[in-house]
């Protein structure tokens, strides 16, 4: 006669929701254009994207209490992706696409424009913390290398614990 024993395993799962400080405004044109070329965006289309990003000027207008509009001087835009366009989110996703390669086997990344998150799982609490610290350090280094800043005040995490019962036949 076979008997069944239960083995209870607890699986830790944590998802980090990263908030990037002024994500679209901080995109470095040189880095973005290099990544686009790496992804095969060259030639006429590459030149078109380059002209879309570079040699852009902007100024600020402020309406005062007497309804007079005051303008700042025109300034060259040195970095950033134009917001409010269809291309903006796509270019940002291409800018951060290689983030998932930083810790490919240790975490699952979810890239939704500037709302980036990563998911970590491990049944061992000690290994989980070690893995978490390594991934967080790798992600932070990637952000620094790509001239983006992680806003730690708005970055948050959710931890889930799932208990799995395995039946062991003896």
GROMACS .gro file of C-alpha atoms in nm:
model
  170
    1UNK     CA    1   0.000   0.000   0.000
    2UNK     CA    2   0.135   0.339  -0.096
    3UNK     CA    3   0.108   0.634   0.139
    4UNK     CA    4   0.129   0.999   0.047
    5UNK     CA    5   0.323   1.258   0.241
    6UNK     CA    6   0.280   1.627   0.194
    7UNK     CA    7   0.579   1.848   0.142
    8UNK     CA    8   0.495   2.213   0.183
    9UNK     CA    9   0.713   2.459  -0.001
   10UNK     CA   10   0.687   2.832   0.032
   11UNK     CA   11   0.780   3.033  -0.275
   12UNK     CA   12   0.874   3.397  -0.241
   13UNK     CA   13   0.787   3.630  -0.526
   14UNK     CA   14   0.862   3.999  -0.528
   15UNK     CA   15   0.789   4.252  -0.796
   16UNK     CA   16   0.972   4.583  -0.805
   17UNK     CA   17   0.798   4.873  -0.973
   18UNK     CA   18   1.067   5.116  -1.082
   19UNK     CA   19   0.995   5.484  -1.112
   20UNK     CA   20   1.243   5.667  -1.330
   21UNK     CA   21   1.302   6.036  -1.260
   22UNK     CA   22   1.202   6.234  -1.569
   23UNK     CA   23   1.254   5.927  -1.786
   24UNK     CA   24   1.168   6.078  -2.125
   25UNK     CA   25   1.363   6.397  -2.051
   26UNK     CA   26   1.686   6.213  -1.963
   27UNK     CA   27   1.728   5.994  -2.271
   28UNK     CA   28   2.073   6.053  -2.413
   29UNK     CA   29   2.056   6.103  -2.792
   30UNK     CA   30   2.400   5.953  -2.857
   31UNK     CA   31   2.319   5.636  -2.658
   32UNK     CA   32   1.974   5.604  -2.818
   33UNK     CA   33   2.106   5.645  -3.172
   34UNK     CA   34   2.378   5.387  -3.102
   35UNK     CA   35   2.118   5.139  -2.975
   36UNK     CA   36   1.893   5.204  -3.274
   37UNK     CA   37   2.184   5.132  -3.508
   38UNK     CA   38   2.252   4.811  -3.313
   39UNK     CA   39   1.886   4.710  -3.368
   40UNK     CA   40   1.927   4.767  -3.744
   41UNK     CA   41   1.778   5.116  -3.774
   42UNK     CA   42   2.024   5.273  -4.018
   43UNK     CA   43   2.036   5.455  -4.347
   44UNK     CA   44   1.754   5.690  -4.440
   45UNK     CA   45   1.531   5.590  -4.149
   46UNK     CA   46   1.821   5.622  -3.903
   47UNK     CA   47   1.898   5.969  -4.041
   48UNK     CA   48   1.531   6.064  -4.010
   49UNK     CA   49   1.524   5.960  -3.643
   50UNK     CA   50   1.850   6.149  -3.582
   51UNK     CA   51   1.701   6.466  -3.733
   52UNK     CA   52   1.387   6.414  -3.522
   53UNK     CA   53   1.596   6.409  -3.203
   54UNK     CA   54   1.873   6.660  -3.268
   55UNK     CA   55   1.880   7.033  -3.342
   56UNK     CA   56   1.549   7.086  -3.158
   57UNK     CA   57   1.477   7.404  -2.967
   58UNK     CA   58   1.221   7.481  -2.701
   59UNK     CA   59   1.106   7.766  -2.484
   60UNK     CA   60   0.865   7.821  -2.200
   61UNK     CA   61   0.563   8.050  -2.203
   62UNK     CA   62   0.398   8.177  -1.886
   63UNK     CA   63   0.072   8.370  -1.863
   64UNK     CA   64   0.073   8.614  -1.574
   65UNK     CA   65  -0.224   8.750  -1.374
   66UNK     CA   66  -0.286   9.028  -1.624
   67UNK     CA   67  -0.314   8.768  -1.901
   68UNK     CA   68   0.015   8.873  -2.059
   69UNK     CA   69   0.222   8.589  -2.204
   70UNK     CA   70   0.593   8.596  -2.124
   71UNK     CA   71   0.840   8.379  -2.315
   72UNK     CA   72   1.182   8.248  -2.221
   73UNK     CA   73   1.467   8.242  -2.472
   74UNK     CA   74   1.484   7.954  -2.718
   75UNK     CA   75   1.723   7.685  -2.592
   76UNK     CA   76   1.875   7.385  -2.767
   77UNK     CA   77   1.734   7.053  -2.643
   78UNK     CA   78   2.041   6.846  -2.561
   79UNK     CA   79   1.869   6.526  -2.445
   80UNK     CA   80   1.525   6.377  -2.411
   81UNK     CA   81   1.255   6.236  -2.633
   82UNK     CA   82   0.967   6.455  -2.753
   83UNK     CA   83   0.662   6.368  -2.545
   84UNK     CA   84   0.308   6.353  -2.672
   85UNK     CA   85   0.413   6.185  -2.994
   86UNK     CA   86   0.355   5.834  -3.119
   87UNK     CA   87   0.731   5.785  -3.159
   88UNK     CA   88   0.822   5.893  -2.804
   89UNK     CA   89   0.713   5.576  -2.617
   90UNK     CA   90   0.854   5.351  -2.891
   91UNK     CA   91   1.193   5.524  -2.881
   92UNK     CA   92   1.199   5.499  -2.502
   93UNK     CA   93   1.120   5.126  -2.514
   94UNK     CA   94   1.405   5.077  -2.759
   95UNK     CA   95   1.630   5.277  -2.525
   96UNK     CA   96   1.557   5.046  -2.229
   97UNK     CA   97   1.512   4.721  -2.425
   98UNK     CA   98   1.856   4.588  -2.328
   99UNK     CA   99   1.779   4.633  -1.956
  100UNK     CA  100   1.635   4.281  -1.951
  101UNK     CA  101   1.973   4.137  -2.057
  102UNK     CA  102   2.142   4.269  -1.741
  103UNK     CA  103   2.004   3.989  -1.525
  104UNK     CA  104   1.826   3.776  -1.783
  105UNK     CA  105   1.820   3.452  -1.587
  106UNK     CA  106   1.763   3.601  -1.242
  107UNK     CA  107   1.454   3.813  -1.302
  108UNK     CA  108   1.165   3.863  -1.540
  109UNK     CA  109   1.134   4.218  -1.668
  110UNK     CA  110   0.813   4.388  -1.768
  111UNK     CA  111   0.883   4.696  -1.980
  112UNK     CA  112   0.590   4.933  -2.025
  113UNK     CA  113   0.745   5.256  -2.146
  114UNK     CA  114   0.865   5.435  -1.830
  115UNK     CA  115   0.684   5.196  -1.593
  116UNK     CA  116   0.944   4.925  -1.567
  117UNK     CA  117   0.919   4.638  -1.324
  118UNK     CA  118   1.103   4.317  -1.254
  119UNK     CA  119   0.990   3.999  -1.084
  120UNK     CA  120   1.209   3.775  -0.867
  121UNK     CA  121   1.121   3.432  -0.730
  122UNK     CA  122   1.303   3.185  -0.508
  123UNK     CA  123   1.193   2.930  -0.247
  124UNK     CA  124   1.492   2.999  -0.019
  125UNK     CA  125   1.465   3.326   0.181
  126UNK     CA  126   1.845   3.359   0.202
  127UNK     CA  127   1.899   3.300  -0.170
  128UNK     CA  128   1.604   3.529  -0.241
  129UNK     CA  129   1.766   3.822  -0.055
  130UNK     CA  130   2.103   3.759  -0.221
  131UNK     CA  131   1.939   3.742  -0.563
  132UNK     CA  132   1.738   4.057  -0.492
  133UNK     CA  133   2.046   4.255  -0.387
  134UNK     CA  134   2.241   4.141  -0.695
  135UNK     CA  135   1.960   4.226  -0.935
  136UNK     CA  136   1.896   4.563  -0.773
  137UNK     CA  137   2.267   4.650  -0.796
  138UNK     CA  138   2.279   4.539  -1.163
  139UNK     CA  139   1.966   4.737  -1.252
  140UNK     CA  140   2.093   5.047  -1.073
  141UNK     CA  141   2.427   5.022  -1.258
  142UNK     CA  142   2.242   4.986  -1.590
  143UNK     CA  143   2.039   5.300  -1.514
  144UNK     CA  144   2.356   5.494  -1.428
  145UNK     CA  145   2.536   5.373  -1.744
  146UNK     CA  146   2.237   5.484  -1.954
  147UNK     CA  147   2.208   5.819  -1.775
  148UNK     CA  148   1.871   5.744  -1.616
  149UNK     CA  149   1.789   5.788  -1.249
  150UNK     CA  150   1.586   5.556  -1.035
  151UNK     CA  151   1.355   5.757  -0.809
  152UNK     CA  152   1.388   5.556  -0.487
  153UNK     CA  153   1.108   5.752  -0.315
  154UNK     CA  154   0.857   5.633  -0.574
  155UNK     CA  155   1.003   5.290  -0.648
  156UNK     CA  156   0.804   5.029  -0.463
  157UNK     CA  157   0.775   4.656  -0.429
  158UNK     CA  158   0.511   4.397  -0.355
  159UNK     CA  159   0.596   4.068  -0.196
  160UNK     CA  160   0.387   3.758  -0.243
  161UNK     CA  161   0.429   3.424  -0.075
  162UNK     CA  162   0.277   3.116  -0.225
  163UNK     CA  163   0.258   2.787  -0.047
  164UNK     CA  164   0.276   2.481  -0.267
  165UNK     CA  165   0.180   2.138  -0.144
  166UNK     CA  166   0.352   1.854  -0.321
  167UNK     CA  167   0.234   1.499  -0.270
  168UNK     CA  168   0.514   1.252  -0.229
  169UNK     CA  169   0.427   0.890  -0.279
  170UNK     CA  170   0.611   0.640  -0.065
   0.00000   0.00000   0.00000
